[in-house]
XYZ file of C-alpha atoms in Angstrom:
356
model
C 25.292 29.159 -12.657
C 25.592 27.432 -8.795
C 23.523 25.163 -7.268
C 19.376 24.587 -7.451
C 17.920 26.305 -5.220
C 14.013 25.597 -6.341
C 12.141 24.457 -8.867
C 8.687 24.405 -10.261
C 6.834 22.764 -13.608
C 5.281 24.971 -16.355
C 2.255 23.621 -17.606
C -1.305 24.755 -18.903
C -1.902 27.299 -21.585
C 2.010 27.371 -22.628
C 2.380 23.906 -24.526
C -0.292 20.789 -23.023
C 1.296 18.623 -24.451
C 4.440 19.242 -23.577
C 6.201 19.145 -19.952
C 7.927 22.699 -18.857
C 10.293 22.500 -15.864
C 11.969 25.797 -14.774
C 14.358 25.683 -11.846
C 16.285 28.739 -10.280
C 20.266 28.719 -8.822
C 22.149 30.422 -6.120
C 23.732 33.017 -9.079
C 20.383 34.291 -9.378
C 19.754 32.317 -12.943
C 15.796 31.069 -13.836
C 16.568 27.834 -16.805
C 13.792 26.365 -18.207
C 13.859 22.887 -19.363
C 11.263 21.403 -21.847
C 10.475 17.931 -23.143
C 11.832 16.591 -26.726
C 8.627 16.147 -28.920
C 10.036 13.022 -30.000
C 11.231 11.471 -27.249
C 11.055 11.876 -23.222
C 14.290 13.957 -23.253
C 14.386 17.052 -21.096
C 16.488 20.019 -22.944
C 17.459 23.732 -22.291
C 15.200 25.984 -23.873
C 16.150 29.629 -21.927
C 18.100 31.014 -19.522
C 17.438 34.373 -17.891
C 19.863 35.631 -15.410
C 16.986 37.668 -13.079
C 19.117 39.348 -10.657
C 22.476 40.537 -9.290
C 24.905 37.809 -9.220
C 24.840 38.083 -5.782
C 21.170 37.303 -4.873
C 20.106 33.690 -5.227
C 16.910 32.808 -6.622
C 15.248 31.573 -3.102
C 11.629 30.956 -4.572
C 9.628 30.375 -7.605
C 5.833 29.666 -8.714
C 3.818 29.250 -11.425
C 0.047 29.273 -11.872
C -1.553 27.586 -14.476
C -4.535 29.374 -15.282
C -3.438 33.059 -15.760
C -0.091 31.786 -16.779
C 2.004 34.180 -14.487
C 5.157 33.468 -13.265
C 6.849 34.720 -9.740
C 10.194 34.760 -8.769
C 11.370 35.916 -5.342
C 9.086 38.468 -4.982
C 9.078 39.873 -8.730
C 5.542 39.102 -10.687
C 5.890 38.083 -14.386
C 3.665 36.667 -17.107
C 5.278 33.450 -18.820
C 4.246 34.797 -22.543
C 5.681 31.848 -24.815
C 8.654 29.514 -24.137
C 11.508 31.005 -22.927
C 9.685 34.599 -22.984
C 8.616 36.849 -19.989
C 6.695 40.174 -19.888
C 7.415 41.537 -16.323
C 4.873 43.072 -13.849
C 6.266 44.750 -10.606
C 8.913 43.922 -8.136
C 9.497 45.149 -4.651
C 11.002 44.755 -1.438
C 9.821 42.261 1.438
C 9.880 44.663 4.598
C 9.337 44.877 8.638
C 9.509 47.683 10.747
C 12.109 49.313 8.151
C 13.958 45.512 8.050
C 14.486 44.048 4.518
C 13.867 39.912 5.070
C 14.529 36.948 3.079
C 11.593 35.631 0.955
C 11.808 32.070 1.562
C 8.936 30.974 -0.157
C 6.118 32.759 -2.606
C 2.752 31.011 -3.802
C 0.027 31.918 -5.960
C -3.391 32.105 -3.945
C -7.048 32.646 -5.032
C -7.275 31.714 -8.793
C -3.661 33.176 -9.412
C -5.470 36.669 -8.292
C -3.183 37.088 -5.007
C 0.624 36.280 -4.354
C 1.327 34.966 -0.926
C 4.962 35.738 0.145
C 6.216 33.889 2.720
C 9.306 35.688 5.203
C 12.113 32.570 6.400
C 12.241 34.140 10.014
C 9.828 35.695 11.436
C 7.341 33.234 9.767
C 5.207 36.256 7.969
C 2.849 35.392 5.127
C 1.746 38.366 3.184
C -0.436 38.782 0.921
C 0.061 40.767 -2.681
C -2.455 41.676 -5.656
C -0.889 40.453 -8.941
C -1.918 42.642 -10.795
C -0.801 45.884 -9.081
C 1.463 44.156 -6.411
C -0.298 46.095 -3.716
C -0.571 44.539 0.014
C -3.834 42.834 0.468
C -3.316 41.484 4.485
C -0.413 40.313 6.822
C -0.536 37.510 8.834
C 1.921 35.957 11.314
C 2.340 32.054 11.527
C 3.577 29.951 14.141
C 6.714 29.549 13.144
C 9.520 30.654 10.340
C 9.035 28.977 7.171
C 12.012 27.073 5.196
C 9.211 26.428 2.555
C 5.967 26.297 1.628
C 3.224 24.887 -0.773
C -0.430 25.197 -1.393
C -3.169 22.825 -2.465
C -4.482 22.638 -5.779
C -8.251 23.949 -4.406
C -6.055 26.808 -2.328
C -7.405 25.635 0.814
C -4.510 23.581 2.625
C -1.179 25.255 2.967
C 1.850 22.936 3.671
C 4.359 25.279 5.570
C 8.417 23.637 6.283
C 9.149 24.887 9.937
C 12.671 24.776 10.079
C 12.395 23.009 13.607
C 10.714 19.089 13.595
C 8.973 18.829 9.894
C 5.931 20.047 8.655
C 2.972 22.060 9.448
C -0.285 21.984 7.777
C -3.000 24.868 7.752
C -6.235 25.218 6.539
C -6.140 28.894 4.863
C -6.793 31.785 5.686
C -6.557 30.658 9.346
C -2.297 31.076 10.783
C -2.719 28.324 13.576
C -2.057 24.955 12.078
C -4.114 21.945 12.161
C -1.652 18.677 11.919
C 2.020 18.544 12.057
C 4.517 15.527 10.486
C 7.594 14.806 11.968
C 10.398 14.530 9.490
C 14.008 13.427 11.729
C 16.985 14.808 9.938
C 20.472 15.027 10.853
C 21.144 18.041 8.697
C 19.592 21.523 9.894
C 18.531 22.572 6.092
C 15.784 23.852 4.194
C 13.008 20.343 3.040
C 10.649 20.998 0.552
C 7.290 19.300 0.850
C 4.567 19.212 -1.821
C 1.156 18.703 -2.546
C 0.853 15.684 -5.129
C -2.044 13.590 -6.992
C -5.189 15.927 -7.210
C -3.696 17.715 -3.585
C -4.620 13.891 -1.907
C -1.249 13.317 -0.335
C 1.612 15.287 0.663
C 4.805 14.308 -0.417
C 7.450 15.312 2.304
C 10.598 13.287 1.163
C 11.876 11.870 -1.914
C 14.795 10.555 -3.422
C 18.296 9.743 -1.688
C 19.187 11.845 2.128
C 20.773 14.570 0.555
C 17.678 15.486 -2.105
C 16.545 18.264 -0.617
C 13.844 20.232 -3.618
C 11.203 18.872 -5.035
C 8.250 20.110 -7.114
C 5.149 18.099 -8.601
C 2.953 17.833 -11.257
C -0.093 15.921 -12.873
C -1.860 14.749 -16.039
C -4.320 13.008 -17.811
C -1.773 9.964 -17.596
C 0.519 9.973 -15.201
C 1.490 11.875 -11.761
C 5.239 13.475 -11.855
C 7.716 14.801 -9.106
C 11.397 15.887 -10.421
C 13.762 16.031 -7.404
C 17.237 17.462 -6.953
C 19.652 18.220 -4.405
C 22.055 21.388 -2.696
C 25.105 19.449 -3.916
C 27.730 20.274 -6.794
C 27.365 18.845 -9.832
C 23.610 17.209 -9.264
C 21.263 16.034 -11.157
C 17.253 16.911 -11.605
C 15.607 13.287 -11.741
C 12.096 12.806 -12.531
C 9.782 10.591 -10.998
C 6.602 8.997 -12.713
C 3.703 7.582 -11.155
C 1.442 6.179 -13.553
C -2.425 6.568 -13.270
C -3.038 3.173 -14.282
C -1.556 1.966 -11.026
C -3.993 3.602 -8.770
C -6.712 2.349 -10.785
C -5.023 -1.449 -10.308
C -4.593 -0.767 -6.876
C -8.160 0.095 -5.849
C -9.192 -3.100 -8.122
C -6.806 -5.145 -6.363
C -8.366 -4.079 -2.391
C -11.718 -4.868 -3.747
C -10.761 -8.474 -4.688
C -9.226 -9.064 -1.742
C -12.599 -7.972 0.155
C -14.839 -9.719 -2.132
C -12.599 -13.223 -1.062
C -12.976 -12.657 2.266
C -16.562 -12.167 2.203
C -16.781 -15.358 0.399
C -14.694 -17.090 2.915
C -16.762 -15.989 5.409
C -20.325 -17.150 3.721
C -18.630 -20.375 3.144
C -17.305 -21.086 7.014
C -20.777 -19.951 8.149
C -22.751 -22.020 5.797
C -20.402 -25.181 6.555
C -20.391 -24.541 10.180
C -22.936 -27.242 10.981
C -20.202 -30.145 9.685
C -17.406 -28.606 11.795
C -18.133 -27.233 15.061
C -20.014 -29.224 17.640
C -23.326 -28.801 18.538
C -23.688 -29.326 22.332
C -21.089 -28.638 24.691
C -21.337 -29.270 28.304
C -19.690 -27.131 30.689
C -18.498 -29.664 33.421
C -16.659 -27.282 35.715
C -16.192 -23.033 35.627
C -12.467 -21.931 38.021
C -13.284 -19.072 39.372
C -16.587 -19.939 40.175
C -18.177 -18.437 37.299
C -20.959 -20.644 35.565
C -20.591 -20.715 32.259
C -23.048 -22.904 29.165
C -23.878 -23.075 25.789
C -27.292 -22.628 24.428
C -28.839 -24.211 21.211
C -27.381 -21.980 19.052
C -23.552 -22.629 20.602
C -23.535 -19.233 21.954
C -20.966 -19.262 25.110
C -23.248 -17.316 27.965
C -21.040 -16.377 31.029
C -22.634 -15.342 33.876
C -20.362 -13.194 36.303
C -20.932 -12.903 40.316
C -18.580 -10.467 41.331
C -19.177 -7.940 38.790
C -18.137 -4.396 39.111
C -20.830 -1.410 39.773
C -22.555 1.651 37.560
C -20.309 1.386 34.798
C -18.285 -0.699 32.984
C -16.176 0.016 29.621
C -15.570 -1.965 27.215
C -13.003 -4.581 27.880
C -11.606 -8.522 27.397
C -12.268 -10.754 30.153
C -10.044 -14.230 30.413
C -12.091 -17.051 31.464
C -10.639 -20.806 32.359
C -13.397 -23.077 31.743
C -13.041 -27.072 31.887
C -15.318 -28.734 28.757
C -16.102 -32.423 28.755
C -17.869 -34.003 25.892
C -21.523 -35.105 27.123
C -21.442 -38.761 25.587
C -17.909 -39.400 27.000
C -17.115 -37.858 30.345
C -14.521 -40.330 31.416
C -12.410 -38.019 29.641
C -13.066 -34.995 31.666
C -9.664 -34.686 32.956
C -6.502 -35.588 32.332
C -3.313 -37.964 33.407
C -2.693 -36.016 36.230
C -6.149 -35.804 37.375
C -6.310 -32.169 36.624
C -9.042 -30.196 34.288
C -7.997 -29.454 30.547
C -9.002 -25.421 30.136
C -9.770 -23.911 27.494
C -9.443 -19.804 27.100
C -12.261 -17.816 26.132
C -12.196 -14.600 25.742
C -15.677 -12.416 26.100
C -15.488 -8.654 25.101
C -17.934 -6.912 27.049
C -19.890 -4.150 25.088
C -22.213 -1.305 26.294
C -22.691 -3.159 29.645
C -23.773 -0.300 32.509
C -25.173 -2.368 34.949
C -23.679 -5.725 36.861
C -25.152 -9.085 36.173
C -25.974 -9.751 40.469
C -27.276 -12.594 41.646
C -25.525 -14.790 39.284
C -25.221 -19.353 40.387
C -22.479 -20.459 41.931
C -20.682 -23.894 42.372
């Protein structure tokens, strides 16, 4: 049947409570895989052998809510398991050129098909229903593959160069790109997962190279498989739970360090000293503390007009008031401490400031 080429879950108004996975192969087969009612078992339930021998399967989609089916560029409706009724079919072409369709995506509550050319980076747009040409754009680059957000406003485009782009439909420039280093030139898949919140550009071992996603009331799922012979299709769960336990487990850790925080502030009247005398300032900067052991530094040689925010080092020698013997020590030289003062919103220089 030769290797996987793509692959894409059925879900929705076929079976909710069971998990459809169709995948298509280089020999131009579409199987379609369902899970065992009694146990979590994937097995064959069709196989439907769409084209020539010759011409691969290269893309697939499925949209939930009108339950229609595209291969390539040929429009179905997914009637029951394992049964199609077909729509239309026709040829991707430019300027009298026949092109690969690399990737195809429904768009606009399942209404439009958007077909997506591998070279020349064309996305065009196709009625369903009567597989007539709606508009024809031209993106920035060729696309290996593509995939679009569950609210059909983010398009995730593969462009065969560095990674991944991603556009904010209609518009064909695109917003943000992610690097993805390879050290084979083929086709990645990347895919929207979890509501459309994250993107999921690389999963499994180096050489798994498809990937498709899905979600429900329970758990999040992404079945993987690879270009190479004899490979397996491995599914992936994410359970729902776990997100849940996650966002209660950030919120305890904030909640502890606010309490540490009312705890060192309330306490700090045991453990930090209440007068501090500044007995001498390098640099001849003057430097105190006031009642409420604020550290005030008051700079001579500051700069003019503005000033952006920065971190000033400061050497300052402290002696304890009640015991200034100890001011230095067996060498004869200050002990320093380092303070560091972040300077915020300052636009004028403190002038005239006292010296030593």
């Amino acid at each position: 049947m030769g290797q996987v080429t793509c692959l894409v879950w059925l879900g929705g108004k076929v079976k909710e409570d069971m998990q459809q996975l169709a995948f298509g192969t280089g020999r131009s087969f579409l199987i379609i895989f369902c899970q065992n009612c009694t146990n979590t078992a994937m097995v064959e339930i069709a196989t439907m052998q769409v084209f020539a021998p010759s011409d691969p399967v290269e893309a697939v989609d499925y949209d939930i809510q009108t339950s229609h089916l595209a291969v390539n560029n040929v429009a179905a409706t997914y009637k029951d398991i394992g049964t199609m009724l077909r729509f239309w079919a026709s040829n991707v072409e430019s300027d009298g050129n026949a092109y690969i369709a690399s990737s195809i995506c429904f768009y606009d509550s399942g209404c439009k098909l958007l077909i997506f050319i591998l070279k020349t980076g064309e996305m065009i747009c196709q009625d369903v229903k009567s597989g007539k040409e709606d508009w024809h754009k031209v993106l920035k680059s060729g696309v290996g593959h593509a995939s679009i957000s569950l609210d059909g406003q983010l398009l995730l485009i593969e462009n065969l160069a560095r990674g991944f782009d991603l556009y904010h439909l209609p518009c064909s420039s695109p917003s943000h790109s992610f690097s993805i280093l390879t050290n084979k030139r083929c086709i990645k898949d990347g895919v929207f997962a979890e509501g459309s919140s994250v993107v999921v550009l690389k999963q499994g071992g180096k050489n798994t190279e498809v990937q498709t996603t899905i979600s429900n009331k329970d758990c999040h799922l992404i079945a993987s498989s690879s270009s190479l012979e004899c490979s397996d299709i491995i599914i992936w769960e994410k359970l729902k739970q776990a997100d849940n336990d996650k966002g209660h487990g950030t919120i305890i850790m904030v909640l502890n360090f606010l309490t540490i925080l009312t705890i060192a502030y309330w306490s700090s009247g045991v453990w930090l000293p209440h007068t501090l005398k500044m007995a001498k300032v390098p640099n001849r900067y003057e430097c105190h503390c006031d009642q409420h052991n604020t550290l005030q530094v008051h700079i001579s040689n500051a700069g003019y007009s503005t000033w952006d925010p920065s971190s000033t080092q400061v050497h300052v020698g402290i002696t304890d008031e009640d015991d200034e013997d100890e001011e230095m020590d067996e060498d004869g030289e200050w002990n320093s401490w380092i303070v560091w003062i972040h300077f915020e919103n300052l636009c004028q220089p403190i002038m005239n400031a006292n010296k030593y």
